[in-house]
Amino acid sequence: MADKDTIGIASDHAGYELKAALRAELEALGHGVLDLGTESAARSVDYPDFARALAEAMKAGRIARGILVCGTGIGIGIAANRYPWVRCGVVHDETSARLTREHNDANVIAIGARLIGVETAKDCLKAFLSTAYQGGRHVQRVAKLS
Ligand code: RB5
């Protein structure tokens, strides 16, 4: 059974600083955090490796939800969605984070550190964590994703 309170987080070098800020925010909100790297902004790494680490932690039941960060959120989001059990929405504000929960039952969000500021990213995080899936008309559509 996946741990509902522990949130996975991972980034590439471009997302490292924002990942650190979001990790601190998660801890302030009382969540356990499973930080899957990267460990520095100084060393260039490949974002698919960090999407894979988060997807595998999810498959292993260590986490039920995750946050991914790269420069745009796009590359790491594409990589995460290669894994059938991941539904990753690339979000850029509170509204997109809320809607990807309500409509897509997203279990991961991807954020672009080079595109949005820290406060907006925190708003995304809080909306993602606090919004329930709406079900209803979305159930058939979400089922077709897998
Ligand atoms: C890294 O330079 C950058 O390409 C990556 O963080 C991301 O934006 C890719 O989608």
PDB file of N, CA and C in Angstrom, residues 58-123:
ATOM      1  N   MET A  58       6.933   4.984  -6.893  1.00  0.00           N
ATOM      2  CA  MET A  58       5.472   4.876  -6.862  1.00  0.00           C
ATOM      3  C   MET A  58       5.052   3.425  -7.084  1.00  0.00           C
ATOM      4  N   LYS A  59       5.676   2.772  -8.047  1.00  0.00           N
ATOM      5  CA  LYS A  59       5.330   1.377  -8.333  1.00  0.00           C
ATOM      6  C   LYS A  59       5.617   0.485  -7.125  1.00  0.00           C
ATOM      7  N   ALA A  60       6.686   0.804  -6.409  1.00  0.00           N
ATOM      8  CA  ALA A  60       7.081   0.014  -5.239  1.00  0.00           C
ATOM      9  C   ALA A  60       6.216   0.315  -4.011  1.00  0.00           C
ATOM     10  N   GLY A  61       5.330   1.286  -4.116  1.00  0.00           N
ATOM     11  CA  GLY A  61       4.439   1.607  -3.004  1.00  0.00           C
ATOM     12  C   GLY A  61       5.063   2.511  -1.949  1.00  0.00           C
ATOM     13  N   ARG A  62       6.205   3.122  -2.274  1.00  0.00           N
ATOM     14  CA  ARG A  62       6.854   4.009  -1.297  1.00  0.00           C
ATOM     15  C   ARG A  62       6.168   5.361  -1.245  1.00  0.00           C
ATOM     16  N   ILE A  63       5.521   5.736  -2.322  1.00  0.00           N
ATOM     17  CA  ILE A  63       4.799   7.014  -2.417  1.00  0.00           C
ATOM     18  C   ILE A  63       3.543   6.789  -3.254  1.00  0.00           C
ATOM     19  N   ALA A  64       2.551   7.647  -3.030  1.00  0.00           N
ATOM     20  CA  ALA A  64       1.349   7.608  -3.873  1.00  0.00           C
ATOM     21  C   ALA A  64       1.276   8.827  -4.785  1.00  0.00           C
ATOM     22  N   ARG A  65       2.017   9.881  -4.418  1.00  0.00           N
ATOM     23  CA  ARG A  65       1.963  11.133  -5.187  1.00  0.00           C
ATOM     24  C   ARG A  65       3.368  11.702  -5.335  1.00  0.00           C
ATOM     25  N   GLY A  66       3.549  12.501  -6.385  1.00  0.00           N
ATOM     26  CA  GLY A  66       4.876  13.044  -6.606  1.00  0.00           C
ATOM     27  C   GLY A  66       4.892  14.396  -7.290  1.00  0.00           C
ATOM     28  N   ILE A  67       6.034  15.065  -7.107  1.00  0.00           N
ATOM     29  CA  ILE A  67       6.292  16.373  -7.708  1.00  0.00           C
ATOM     30  C   ILE A  67       7.583  16.249  -8.513  1.00  0.00           C
ATOM     31  N   LEU A  68       7.549  16.687  -9.759  1.00  0.00           N
ATOM     32  CA  LEU A  68       8.739  16.673 -10.610  1.00  0.00           C
ATOM     33  C   LEU A  68       9.040  18.096 -11.065  1.00  0.00           C
ATOM     34  N   VAL A  69      10.309  18.410 -11.167  1.00  0.00           N
ATOM     35  CA  VAL A  69      10.705  19.752 -11.590  1.00  0.00           C
ATOM     36  C   VAL A  69      11.847  19.636 -12.600  1.00  0.00           C
ATOM     37  N   CYS A  70      11.723  20.320 -13.723  1.00  0.00           N
ATOM     38  CA  CYS A  70      12.860  20.517 -14.637  1.00  0.00           C
ATOM     39  C   CYS A  70      12.776  21.969 -15.110  1.00  0.00           C
ATOM     40  N   GLY A  71      13.481  22.301 -16.152  1.00  0.00           N
ATOM     41  CA  GLY A  71      13.473  23.700 -16.594  1.00  0.00           C
ATOM     42  C   GLY A  71      12.093  24.161 -17.010  1.00  0.00           C
ATOM     43  N   THR A  72      11.417  23.343 -17.797  1.00  0.00           N
ATOM     44  CA  THR A  72      10.083  23.698 -18.293  1.00  0.00           C
ATOM     45  C   THR A  72       8.968  22.881 -17.655  1.00  0.00           C
ATOM     46  N   GLY A  73       9.307  21.774 -17.042  1.00  0.00           N
ATOM     47  CA  GLY A  73       8.317  20.794 -16.580  1.00  0.00           C
ATOM     48  C   GLY A  73       7.898  19.851 -17.691  1.00  0.00           C
ATOM     49  N   ILE A  74       8.208  20.189 -18.909  1.00  0.00           N
ATOM     50  CA  ILE A  74       7.696  19.414 -20.052  1.00  0.00           C
ATOM     51  C   ILE A  74       8.468  18.109 -20.227  1.00  0.00           C
ATOM     52  N   GLY A  75       9.787  18.207 -20.264  1.00  0.00           N
ATOM     53  CA  GLY A  75      10.575  16.992 -20.503  1.00  0.00           C
ATOM     54  C   GLY A  75      10.367  15.945 -19.419  1.00  0.00           C
ATOM     55  N   ILE A  76      10.408  16.391 -18.175  1.00  0.00           N
ATOM     56  CA  ILE A  76      10.276  15.434 -17.074  1.00  0.00           C
ATOM     57  C   ILE A  76       8.840  14.912 -16.988  1.00  0.00           C
ATOM     58  N   GLY A  77       7.872  15.750 -17.455  1.00  0.00           N
ATOM     59  CA  GLY A  77       6.480  15.306 -17.512  1.00  0.00           C
ATOM     60  C   GLY A  77       6.269  14.263 -18.603  1.00  0.00           C
ATOM     61  N   ILE A  78       6.861  14.486 -19.763  1.00  0.00           N
ATOM     62  CA  ILE A  78       6.789  13.488 -20.844  1.00  0.00           C
ATOM     63  C   ILE A  78       7.386  12.171 -20.365  1.00  0.00           C
ATOM     64  N   ALA A  79       8.558  12.276 -19.736  1.00  0.00           N
ATOM     65  CA  ALA A  79       9.231  11.058 -19.262  1.00  0.00           C
ATOM     66  C   ALA A  79       8.364  10.314 -18.247  1.00  0.00           C
ATOM     67  N   ALA A  80       7.770  11.038 -17.311  1.00  0.00           N
ATOM     68  CA  ALA A  80       6.956  10.391 -16.267  1.00  0.00           C
ATOM     69  C   ALA A  80       5.757   9.672 -16.870  1.00  0.00           C
ATOM     70  N   ASN A  81       5.174  10.257 -17.892  1.00  0.00           N
ATOM     71  CA  ASN A  81       3.972   9.662 -18.481  1.00  0.00           C
ATOM     72  C   ASN A  81       4.263   8.443 -19.355  1.00  0.00           C
ATOM     73  N   ARG A  82       5.520   8.076 -19.495  1.00  0.00           N
ATOM     74  CA  ARG A  82       5.866   6.808 -20.159  1.00  0.00           C
ATOM     75  C   ARG A  82       5.500   5.613 -19.280  1.00  0.00           C
ATOM     76  N   TYR A  83       5.301   5.853 -17.989  1.00  0.00           N
ATOM     77  CA  TYR A  83       5.013   4.770 -17.038  1.00  0.00           C
ATOM     78  C   TYR A  83       3.503   4.692 -16.856  1.00  0.00           C
ATOM     79  N   PRO A  84       2.909   3.534 -17.139  1.00  0.00           N
ATOM     80  CA  PRO A  84       1.444   3.457 -17.222  1.00  0.00           C
ATOM     81  C   PRO A  84       0.715   3.807 -15.940  1.00  0.00           C
ATOM     82  N   TRP A  85       1.361   3.673 -14.808  1.00  0.00           N
ATOM     83  CA  TRP A  85       0.688   3.960 -13.532  1.00  0.00           C
ATOM     84  C   TRP A  85       0.810   5.439 -13.142  1.00  0.00           C
ATOM     85  N   VAL A  86       1.539   6.208 -13.941  1.00  0.00           N
ATOM     86  CA  VAL A  86       1.704   7.639 -13.655  1.00  0.00           C
ATOM     87  C   VAL A  86       0.734   8.446 -14.510  1.00  0.00           C
ATOM     88  N   ARG A  87       0.048   9.382 -13.878  1.00  0.00           N
ATOM     89  CA  ARG A  87      -0.709  10.406 -14.604  1.00  0.00           C
ATOM     90  C   ARG A  87      -0.133  11.751 -14.164  1.00  0.00           C
ATOM     91  N   CYS A  88       0.718  12.301 -15.022  1.00  0.00           N
ATOM     92  CA  CYS A  88       1.448  13.520 -14.674  1.00  0.00           C
ATOM     93  C   CYS A  88       0.913  14.701 -15.473  1.00  0.00           C
ATOM     94  N   GLY A  89       0.457  15.716 -14.771  1.00  0.00           N
ATOM     95  CA  GLY A  89       0.045  16.961 -15.415  1.00  0.00           C
ATOM     96  C   GLY A  89       1.145  18.004 -15.289  1.00  0.00           C
ATOM     97  N   VAL A  90       1.485  18.642 -16.406  1.00  0.00           N
ATOM     98  CA  VAL A  90       2.404  19.782 -16.356  1.00  0.00           C
ATOM     99  C   VAL A  90       1.572  20.993 -15.966  1.00  0.00           C
ATOM    100  N   VAL A  91       1.937  21.630 -14.853  1.00  0.00           N
ATOM    101  CA  VAL A  91       1.114  22.732 -14.330  1.00  0.00           C
ATOM    102  C   VAL A  91       1.941  23.996 -14.196  1.00  0.00           C
ATOM    103  N   HIS A  92       1.252  25.107 -14.300  1.00  0.00           N
ATOM    104  CA  HIS A  92       1.949  26.395 -14.249  1.00  0.00           C
ATOM    105  C   HIS A  92       1.254  27.415 -13.371  1.00  0.00           C
ATOM    106  N   ASP A  93       0.144  27.035 -12.771  1.00  0.00           N
ATOM    107  CA  ASP A  93      -0.534  27.927 -11.833  1.00  0.00           C
ATOM    108  C   ASP A  93      -1.498  27.099 -10.987  1.00  0.00           C
ATOM    109  N   GLU A  94      -2.139  27.763 -10.022  1.00  0.00           N
ATOM    110  CA  GLU A  94      -3.034  27.062  -9.100  1.00  0.00           C
ATOM    111  C   GLU A  94      -4.184  26.398  -9.854  1.00  0.00           C
ATOM    112  N   THR A  95      -4.690  27.070 -10.876  1.00  0.00           N
ATOM    113  CA  THR A  95      -5.845  26.534 -11.608  1.00  0.00           C
ATOM    114  C   THR A  95      -5.487  25.258 -12.350  1.00  0.00           C
ATOM    115  N   SER A  96      -4.361  25.249 -13.039  1.00  0.00           N
ATOM    116  CA  SER A  96      -3.993  24.026 -13.771  1.00  0.00           C
ATOM    117  C   SER A  96      -3.704  22.885 -12.801  1.00  0.00           C
ATOM    118  N   ALA A  97      -3.144  23.204 -11.649  1.00  0.00           N
ATOM    119  CA  ALA A  97      -2.882  22.154 -10.648  1.00  0.00           C
ATOM    120  C   ALA A  97      -4.199  21.599 -10.095  1.00  0.00           C
ATOM    121  N   ARG A  98      -5.162  22.472  -9.861  1.00  0.00           N
ATOM    122  CA  ARG A  98      -6.467  22.012  -9.361  1.00  0.00           C
ATOM    123  C   ARG A  98      -7.172  21.161 -10.413  1.00  0.00           C
ATOM    124  N   LEU A  99      -7.160  21.640 -11.650  1.00  0.00           N
ATOM    125  CA  LEU A  99      -7.909  20.929 -12.693  1.00  0.00           C
ATOM    126  C   LEU A  99      -7.290  19.585 -13.057  1.00  0.00           C
ATOM    127  N   THR A 100      -5.980  19.472 -12.956  1.00  0.00           N
ATOM    128  CA  THR A 100      -5.395  18.158 -13.288  1.00  0.00           C
ATOM    129  C   THR A 100      -5.712  17.134 -12.198  1.00  0.00           C
ATOM    130  N   ARG A 101      -6.031  17.585 -11.002  1.00  0.00           N
ATOM    131  CA  ARG A 101      -6.569  16.668  -9.985  1.00  0.00           C
ATOM    132  C   ARG A 101      -8.046  16.368 -10.281  1.00  0.00           C
ATOM    133  N   GLU A 102      -8.848  17.414 -10.461  1.00  0.00           N
ATOM    134  CA  GLU A 102     -10.296  17.223 -10.616  1.00  0.00           C
ATOM    135  C   GLU A 102     -10.629  16.401 -11.853  1.00  0.00           C
ATOM    136  N   HIS A 103      -9.957  16.654 -12.964  1.00  0.00           N
ATOM    137  CA  HIS A 103     -10.337  16.045 -14.241  1.00  0.00           C
ATOM    138  C   HIS A 103      -9.496  14.830 -14.614  1.00  0.00           C
ATOM    139  N   ASN A 104      -8.206  14.868 -14.303  1.00  0.00           N
ATOM    140  CA  ASN A 104      -7.288  13.811 -14.771  1.00  0.00           C
ATOM    141  C   ASN A 104      -6.877  12.847 -13.658  1.00  0.00           C
ATOM    142  N   ASP A 105      -7.287  13.111 -12.432  1.00  0.00           N
ATOM    143  CA  ASP A 105      -6.836  12.312 -11.284  1.00  0.00           C
ATOM    144  C   ASP A 105      -5.320  12.184 -11.282  1.00  0.00           C
ATOM    145  N   ALA A 106      -4.642  13.289 -11.578  1.00  0.00           N
ATOM    146  CA  ALA A 106      -3.176  13.263 -11.647  1.00  0.00           C
ATOM    147  C   ALA A 106      -2.591  12.810 -10.314  1.00  0.00           C
ATOM    148  N   ASN A 107      -1.620  11.904 -10.395  1.00  0.00           N
ATOM    149  CA  ASN A 107      -0.909  11.500  -9.179  1.00  0.00           C
ATOM    150  C   ASN A 107       0.495  12.117  -9.123  1.00  0.00           C
ATOM    151  N   VAL A 108       0.842  12.849 -10.166  1.00  0.00           N
ATOM    152  CA  VAL A 108       2.130  13.562 -10.220  1.00  0.00           C
ATOM    153  C   VAL A 108       1.886  14.892 -10.917  1.00  0.00           C
ATOM    154  N   ILE A 109       2.574  15.945 -10.479  1.00  0.00           N
ATOM    155  CA  ILE A 109       2.619  17.181 -11.266  1.00  0.00           C
ATOM    156  C   ILE A 109       4.070  17.473 -11.625  1.00  0.00           C
ATOM    157  N   ALA A 110       4.222  18.117 -12.779  1.00  0.00           N
ATOM    158  CA  ALA A 110       5.532  18.563 -13.236  1.00  0.00           C
ATOM    159  C   ALA A 110       5.502  20.080 -13.347  1.00  0.00           C
ATOM    160  N   ILE A 111       6.572  20.717 -12.880  1.00  0.00           N
ATOM    161  CA  ILE A 111       6.648  22.179 -12.805  1.00  0.00           C
ATOM    162  C   ILE A 111       7.920  22.645 -13.501  1.00  0.00           C
ATOM    163  N   GLY A 112       7.828  23.761 -14.205  1.00  0.00           N
ATOM    164  CA  GLY A 112       8.968  24.346 -14.901  1.00  0.00           C
ATOM    165  C   GLY A 112       9.622  25.443 -14.086  1.00  0.00           C
ATOM    166  N   ALA A 113      10.805  25.166 -13.562  1.00  0.00           N
ATOM    167  CA  ALA A 113      11.486  26.122 -12.689  1.00  0.00           C
ATOM    168  C   ALA A 113      11.926  27.381 -13.429  1.00  0.00           C
ATOM    169  N   ARG A 114      12.086  27.255 -14.748  1.00  0.00           N
ATOM    170  CA  ARG A 114      12.512  28.424 -15.521  1.00  0.00           C
ATOM    171  C   ARG A 114      11.320  29.229 -16.018  1.00  0.00           C
ATOM    172  N   LEU A 115      10.123  28.784 -15.692  1.00  0.00           N
ATOM    173  CA  LEU A 115       8.915  29.427 -16.227  1.00  0.00           C
ATOM    174  C   LEU A 115       8.063  30.104 -15.167  1.00  0.00           C
ATOM    175  N   ILE A 116       8.052  29.564 -13.957  1.00  0.00           N
ATOM    176  CA  ILE A 116       7.213  30.168 -12.915  1.00  0.00           C
ATOM    177  C   ILE A 116       8.044  30.410 -11.657  1.00  0.00           C
ATOM    178  N   GLY A 117       7.562  31.313 -10.809  1.00  0.00           N
ATOM    179  CA  GLY A 117       8.268  31.663  -9.580  1.00  0.00           C
ATOM    180  C   GLY A 117       7.953  30.698  -8.445  1.00  0.00           C
ATOM    181  N   VAL A 118       8.710  30.864  -7.367  1.00  0.00           N
ATOM    182  CA  VAL A 118       8.594  29.955  -6.229  1.00  0.00           C
ATOM    183  C   VAL A 118       7.204  30.026  -5.596  1.00  0.00           C
ATOM    184  N   GLU A 119       6.656  31.213  -5.438  1.00  0.00           N
ATOM    185  CA  GLU A 119       5.356  31.329  -4.765  1.00  0.00           C
ATOM    186  C   GLU A 119       4.258  30.679  -5.596  1.00  0.00           C
ATOM    187  N   THR A 120       4.313  30.867  -6.911  1.00  0.00           N
ATOM    188  CA  THR A 120       3.325  30.223  -7.785  1.00  0.00           C
ATOM    189  C   THR A 120       3.486  28.705  -7.730  1.00  0.00           C
ATOM    190  N   ALA A 121       4.729  28.250  -7.685  1.00  0.00           N
ATOM    191  CA  ALA A 121       4.965  26.801  -7.583  1.00  0.00           C
ATOM    192  C   ALA A 121       4.401  26.252  -6.270  1.00  0.00           C
ATOM    193  N   LYS A 122       4.532  26.996  -5.194  1.00  0.00           N
ATOM    194  CA  LYS A 122       3.952  26.560  -3.910  1.00  0.00           C
ATOM    195  C   LYS A 122       2.428  26.508  -4.008  1.00  0.00           C
ATOM    196  N   ASP A 123       1.841  27.469  -4.713  1.00  0.00           N
ATOM    197  CA  ASP A 123       0.381  27.439  -4.921  1.00  0.00           C
ATOM    198  C   ASP A 123      -0.013  26.174  -5.685  1.00  0.00           C
TER     199      ASP A 123
END
